[in-house]
Amino acid sequence: MNRLLALIWILASGVTAFAQDITSLEKIGPVTSIVKSDQSITLNCRDNSQVVITIYAPDLIRVRASFTKPVPSTNHSWAIARVAWPKPRWNLNETPDFITLTTDEIEIVVRRSPLLIEFRDARTHSVLNSDERPMSYDAQGRLNNIMFDPKVGMFVAASKKLGFDEHFYGLGEKASHLDKRRSSFVNWNSDTPGYTERTDPIYQTIPFYIGLQRGIAYGIFFDNSYRSYFDFGKSSQQRAWFGAEGGEMNYYFFYGPSIKKILGRYADLTGHMPLPPLWALGNQQSRWSYYPDKMVEEVVNEYRRRDLPLDVVHLDIDYMHGYRVFTFDKERFPDPKALTKKLGRQGVKVVTIVDPGVKQPSDKNERYHAYDQGLEKNFFQRRRNGDLFVPRVWPGESAFVDYTMPEARQWWGDLHSIYTDNGIAGIWNDMNEPSDFVDQTGKNQLDVVSFDNGEKTTHAKNRNIFALLMARATYEGLERLRPDRRPYVITRAAYAGIQRYSTMWTGDTNSTWESLQLNIPMFTSLGLSGEPFVGSDVGGFIGRGNGELLVRSYQVSFLAPFCRNHKVIDGYDQEPWRFGKYYEDIIRKYLKLRYTLLPFLYTTLEEAHRTGVPLFRPLMLNYQDDDSTYNLDDQFMIGDDLLVAPILKTDVTRRLVYLPAGGWYDYWTNKKYTGGTMISVEAPLDTVPMFVRAGAIIPTGPPLNYVGEKPVDPITFNIYPDDAGTASTILYEDDGISPAYKSGNFRRTKMEFRRGKTETKTVEGTYNPSPRKFNFVVKK
Ligand code: MIG
C-alpha cells in the first residue's frame, strides 16, 4: 500500500494515529568518554549530550539524559518518595565498543556508537529490554503539540524494541484493555465526562508500565510530568516508545522477573499507600447533590430502615455557600456539626467535596476568607506577566492555588479545620486536572508559572502534578488537624506517587454496559500502576441505568476497595432500592457479603500497603506464567485466593470462566474444580460466579451494617483444603483508625490447617484485639 492510501485507510477506519513520528528526531551520542562515581556513571557524548546511569538497587536503574548540554544540577521530582538508596554491589567493565554495568540482578550493556542501552538478566544474560534507536530529541520543535510554547522545551523520546510476544500493563487510568500491546496513549490530565473505551487522555497520568514476555517482567517509570506519549507497538511493529513534550529523558528501569517484585520496588520509589481508616472499606453513597441536611438524614434513615449497610455519605458541591470551598450553605446546612453527630450515632461518616477553584467575590465588598487570604499571601497562580490566572469553574471566576509552594500547601491544609471541626471524616477532591470551563485543553493556562521547587516552571510541566500536590496539601492538613486519625482523601486526577496521599475513583462514567466493562481492566491496571485503592461510581454516573445494570455493577464493586454509588445531578435516582425490592434484595446480599469479608479485605489491603501488590488483581499478577491470563479483562482476583467472574452484559445468565492451574472451590456450592481450563457456569442475576483457591483460608466476620457496629466476633476461618489436605493464611488486624499501625501496633495471626487440625499462632505485632472467638469451617 502506498503511503497516501495507507493514510486514507487509517483516517477512514477511525484509527487515531499519533502525529508524532519519532524516526525523524535527532539521536543522542555517540559516547566519547565516561566518568564513574559511587553509584553511577556519566557518559559524555560527541553532541555535548550527557547520559547518567544510576544504580539505585540491584533491580532498579535510573537513566537520565540531557540533550546537547550537561545534565543539570536540579534533580527534583514530586513523584519520588525515596531519593537516598544504599549503594548496592555493582561493577563496571569497558571495552572499545561497550560499557557494561553489572549488579547482582541486571546487566546494563551500553554500546558506545550508536549509543544504545540494553538491559539483561545478570544471571542468564538474556535480553530483557533494548533500545531500538538512540534516545532522541526534537531540536527543531517539530513534534511539540502546536499548543505548546516552544520555549518550554523540546520533545524527548526513548524507543525500545518491541518483543514479538511482549505484553504491556499498567499506565494508570486508561479507558482501555488490560494488555496495552498495539495501543498508544497520551497523558494530559483531562476532565472527560462520559468517557468511553477510546477516550484518551482522561483524568490521570501514571507514566509507569510493565512489559511481560515469556513470563519475565520488567518495569519502566518515565518520570516526566509534561504531556507524554506511550506507544506500545501501535504505529510500528518494530518499537515501543515513550516521549514527552519537554523536560528530561528520565526513566527508571525495574527488573522482576516477578511483577509483584516490581510493584514492591515501584512503591519503595514512589511511596507506599498508607492504610486508610477501616471504614473506608465500608459501603458509601453519594449524589450530586444531597441537600438540605434533612435529605441526607433521609437517605441514611432509608439505608437503616431497609437493613442496607452504609458507612459513608458524600456531600457534593451544593453543600457550600455558592460553591465557595471551606464554607457551608447556611440554609441547607445550618448546623453541620449537629448533622455529623446525628449521622455518627447511626454509624455514618460524612465526606465533603473540595474543588480547587476558589471563588473570586463578584462584589468588591464581599469578604471570603479563602480568597482574601490566598490573595494576600500571594498563593494563587499567576501568569508570566504577573496577572492572576482566572479559571471559570463551578463558583464562577476563581483562582487556583500554586500547590508547588510549601507555604501554600500548609495554608490549604489548615483551611480544612472547618471540616474537621464539624466532624467531617474525609475529603473528596474533584475538578483537579485542573478543569476550567473556559478551556479544557490547558491552552489558556500555558503561561501560568508555578514556584516548583524554585525552578519557576510553567503549566506544560505542572498540569499533570496539580492534583498530586493538592491531594498532598489535603492529606498533610488532615494529618496535622487530626493526628490520631488516618486521613481519608479521594481524588479524580493524579500523577505517579498519588498513593501516598489519596485513594481514587474513575470519574464520570456512563450508566451503560460498555462503561461497566471498563471497570475491571481499569481497576486492575491502576493496581498494576501503584494505585491500589480504586473504585468507580456504582451503577454508572451519567445517563439512566436500570435494576439489572445496578445489580451487575454491585457484583463488581462489592469487592472493589472503593465501593460508592454516585449519580449525576439530572440522572434518575440510583440508590439500591430505586428499582424495586427484587433488585434491592440482591444488592443487600452483596453489601452484606462485603461486610462479612472485611477481615479478608482488610488483610489484603494491608498487603497492598506493605508490599505494593494491589488487592484487586488481574489474574496474570498471580499467574504470571500462564499466558491464558494475559488478556483477561472480565475476571479478577482479590488477593491470592478469591477469583470473581462477573456478568457484564444484559440478559446473560451463564458465562465461561477461566480457572488457572490448581484446585478451585465454587464459592456458593463448594463444588470442586481442577483449573488450567475454561468452565461454563450458571450466573442468574442474584449470582456472581466466585471461586476460592484450594489451599486458602478466608477469614470472615459477622454481618455488620457499618464498621464498628459490633465487635468482629467471632472470626470464622473458612478453610478450603488443597489436594494434600492443607490450607493457610495470615490474618492482619489493627485498631482500624489510628496511625499506630505504623509503629508496630498490629497483629498478624498465622493459621495453618493440616491433617484435619488448625494451628494458630501470632507471628508479629503488639496489637491486642478485644477478646473474640475463632471458628473453623472446613469446606468439603
Ligand atoms: O463538573 O461536583 O466527577 O462526581 O458529582 C462536574 C459535581 C463536577 C464531577 C465529578 C462528579 C461530581 C460532579 N463533578
PDB file of N, CA and C and ligand atoms in Angstrom, residues 191 203 287-289 316-317 353 355 394 428 430-431 435 437 492 505 507-508 537 541 564 566-569, ligand 1:
ATOM      1  N   ASP A 191     -10.534  16.589  32.078  1.00  0.00           N
ATOM      2  CA  ASP A 191     -11.895  16.375  32.573  1.00  0.00           C
ATOM      3  C   ASP A 191     -12.726  15.835  31.409  1.00  0.00           C
ATOM      4  N   TYR A 203      -8.435  11.383  33.176  1.00  0.00           N
ATOM      5  CA  TYR A 203      -8.087  12.244  34.318  1.00  0.00           C
ATOM      6  C   TYR A 203      -6.647  12.152  34.830  1.00  0.00           C
ATOM      7  N   ARG A 287     -24.397  11.477  45.836  1.00  0.00           N
ATOM      8  CA  ARG A 287     -25.299  12.014  44.819  1.00  0.00           C
ATOM      9  C   ARG A 287     -24.894  13.447  44.578  1.00  0.00           C
ATOM     10  N   TRP A 288     -24.967  13.867  43.368  1.00  0.00           N
ATOM     11  CA  TRP A 288     -24.809  15.281  43.056  1.00  0.00           C
ATOM     12  C   TRP A 288     -26.203  15.865  43.042  1.00  0.00           C
ATOM     13  N   SER A 289     -26.691  16.499  44.055  1.00  0.00           N
ATOM     14  CA  SER A 289     -26.147  16.554  45.401  1.00  0.00           C
ATOM     15  C   SER A 289     -27.271  16.299  46.401  1.00  0.00           C
ATOM     16  N   ASP A 316     -21.809  16.509  47.825  1.00  0.00           N
ATOM     17  CA  ASP A 316     -21.276  17.094  46.588  1.00  0.00           C
ATOM     18  C   ASP A 316     -21.406  18.620  46.664  1.00  0.00           C
ATOM     19  N   ILE A 317     -21.049  19.303  45.575  1.00  0.00           N
ATOM     20  CA  ILE A 317     -20.817  20.758  45.606  1.00  0.00           C
ATOM     21  C   ILE A 317     -21.936  21.649  46.167  1.00  0.00           C
ATOM     22  N   ILE A 353     -16.962  17.263  49.345  1.00  0.00           N
ATOM     23  CA  ILE A 353     -16.158  17.545  48.153  1.00  0.00           C
ATOM     24  C   ILE A 353     -15.423  18.872  48.365  1.00  0.00           C
ATOM     25  N   ASP A 355     -13.213  21.363  45.765  1.00  0.00           N
ATOM     26  CA  ASP A 355     -12.665  21.624  44.432  1.00  0.00           C
ATOM     27  C   ASP A 355     -11.509  22.625  44.542  1.00  0.00           C
ATOM     28  N   TRP A 394     -17.140  25.908  38.901  1.00  0.00           N
ATOM     29  CA  TRP A 394     -18.486  25.978  39.484  1.00  0.00           C
ATOM     30  C   TRP A 394     -18.793  27.294  40.186  1.00  0.00           C
ATOM     31  N   TRP A 428     -12.998  14.832  49.471  1.00  0.00           N
ATOM     32  CA  TRP A 428     -13.117  14.343  48.104  1.00  0.00           C
ATOM     33  C   TRP A 428     -12.658  15.456  47.162  1.00  0.00           C
ATOM     34  N   ASP A 430     -12.126  16.953  43.542  1.00  0.00           N
ATOM     35  CA  ASP A 430     -12.672  16.808  42.190  1.00  0.00           C
ATOM     36  C   ASP A 430     -12.127  17.966  41.340  1.00  0.00           C
ATOM     37  N   MET A 431     -12.333  17.924  40.038  1.00  0.00           N
ATOM     38  CA  MET A 431     -12.027  19.053  39.140  1.00  0.00           C
ATOM     39  C   MET A 431     -10.544  19.425  39.140  1.00  0.00           C
ATOM     40  N   SER A 435      -9.673  21.229  35.820  1.00  0.00           N
ATOM     41  CA  SER A 435     -10.705  21.521  34.843  1.00  0.00           C
ATOM     42  C   SER A 435     -10.981  23.023  34.831  1.00  0.00           C
ATOM     43  N   PHE A 437     -13.729  25.634  32.741  1.00  0.00           N
ATOM     44  CA  PHE A 437     -14.814  25.717  31.742  1.00  0.00           C
ATOM     45  C   PHE A 437     -14.451  26.645  30.582  1.00  0.00           C
ATOM     46  N   ARG A 492      -9.791  12.650  41.809  1.00  0.00           N
ATOM     47  CA  ARG A 492     -10.111  12.274  40.439  1.00  0.00           C
ATOM     48  C   ARG A 492      -8.847  12.287  39.574  1.00  0.00           C
ATOM     49  N   TRP A 505     -11.192   7.504  42.403  1.00  0.00           N
ATOM     50  CA  TRP A 505     -12.289   6.861  41.665  1.00  0.00           C
ATOM     51  C   TRP A 505     -12.193   7.282  40.212  1.00  0.00           C
ATOM     52  N   GLY A 507     -13.980   8.718  37.943  1.00  0.00           N
ATOM     53  CA  GLY A 507     -14.631   9.863  37.325  1.00  0.00           C
ATOM     54  C   GLY A 507     -15.992   9.575  36.712  1.00  0.00           C
ATOM     55  N   ASP A 508     -16.318  10.381  35.694  1.00  0.00           N
ATOM     56  CA  ASP A 508     -17.686  10.409  35.167  1.00  0.00           C
ATOM     57  C   ASP A 508     -17.949   9.332  34.131  1.00  0.00           C
ATOM     58  N   ASP A 537     -18.009   4.862  40.175  1.00  0.00           N
ATOM     59  CA  ASP A 537     -19.384   5.119  40.591  1.00  0.00           C
ATOM     60  C   ASP A 537     -20.237   3.870  40.329  1.00  0.00           C
ATOM     61  N   PHE A 541     -22.347   6.874  36.296  1.00  0.00           N
ATOM     62  CA  PHE A 541     -22.630   8.257  36.704  1.00  0.00           C
ATOM     63  C   PHE A 541     -23.648   8.944  35.791  1.00  0.00           C
ATOM     64  N   ARG A 564     -18.698   2.936  46.071  1.00  0.00           N
ATOM     65  CA  ARG A 564     -19.586   4.084  46.252  1.00  0.00           C
ATOM     66  C   ARG A 564     -20.536   4.231  45.081  1.00  0.00           C
ATOM     67  N   HIS A 566     -22.893   6.548  43.046  1.00  0.00           N
ATOM     68  CA  HIS A 566     -22.932   8.008  42.857  1.00  0.00           C
ATOM     69  C   HIS A 566     -23.662   8.291  41.551  1.00  0.00           C
ATOM     70  N   LYS A 567     -24.306   9.445  41.479  1.00  0.00           N
ATOM     71  CA  LYS A 567     -25.110   9.757  40.283  1.00  0.00           C
ATOM     72  C   LYS A 567     -25.070  11.239  39.968  1.00  0.00           C
ATOM     73  N   VAL A 568     -25.107  11.526  38.678  1.00  0.00           N
ATOM     74  CA  VAL A 568     -25.112  12.906  38.187  1.00  0.00           C
ATOM     75  C   VAL A 568     -26.378  13.648  38.649  1.00  0.00           C
ATOM     76  N   ILE A 569     -26.330  14.953  38.637  1.00  0.00           N
ATOM     77  CA  ILE A 569     -27.411  15.772  39.190  1.00  0.00           C
ATOM     78  C   ILE A 569     -28.758  15.518  38.510  1.00  0.00           C
TER      79      ILE A 569
HETATM   80  O1  MIG B   1     -18.400  19.307  36.542  1.00  0.00           O
HETATM   81  O2  MIG B   1     -19.318  18.045  41.673  1.00  0.00           O
HETATM   82  O3  MIG B   1     -16.682  13.675  38.631  1.00  0.00           O
HETATM   83  O4  MIG B   1     -18.501  13.010  40.635  1.00  0.00           O
HETATM   84  O5  MIG B   1     -20.645  14.781  41.049  1.00  0.00           O
HETATM   85  C1  MIG B   1     -18.835  18.201  37.277  1.00  0.00           C
HETATM   86  C2  MIG B   1     -20.154  17.616  40.658  1.00  0.00           C
HETATM   87  C3  MIG B   1     -18.210  18.214  38.633  1.00  0.00           C
HETATM   88  C4  MIG B   1     -17.587  15.873  38.527  1.00  0.00           C
HETATM   89  C5  MIG B   1     -17.369  14.657  39.369  1.00  0.00           C
HETATM   90  C6  MIG B   1     -18.695  14.156  39.853  1.00  0.00           C
HETATM   91  C7  MIG B   1     -19.377  15.235  40.658  1.00  0.00           C
HETATM   92  C8  MIG B   1     -19.536  16.497  39.824  1.00  0.00           C
HETATM   93  N1  MIG B   1     -18.235  16.933  39.300  1.00  0.00           N
END
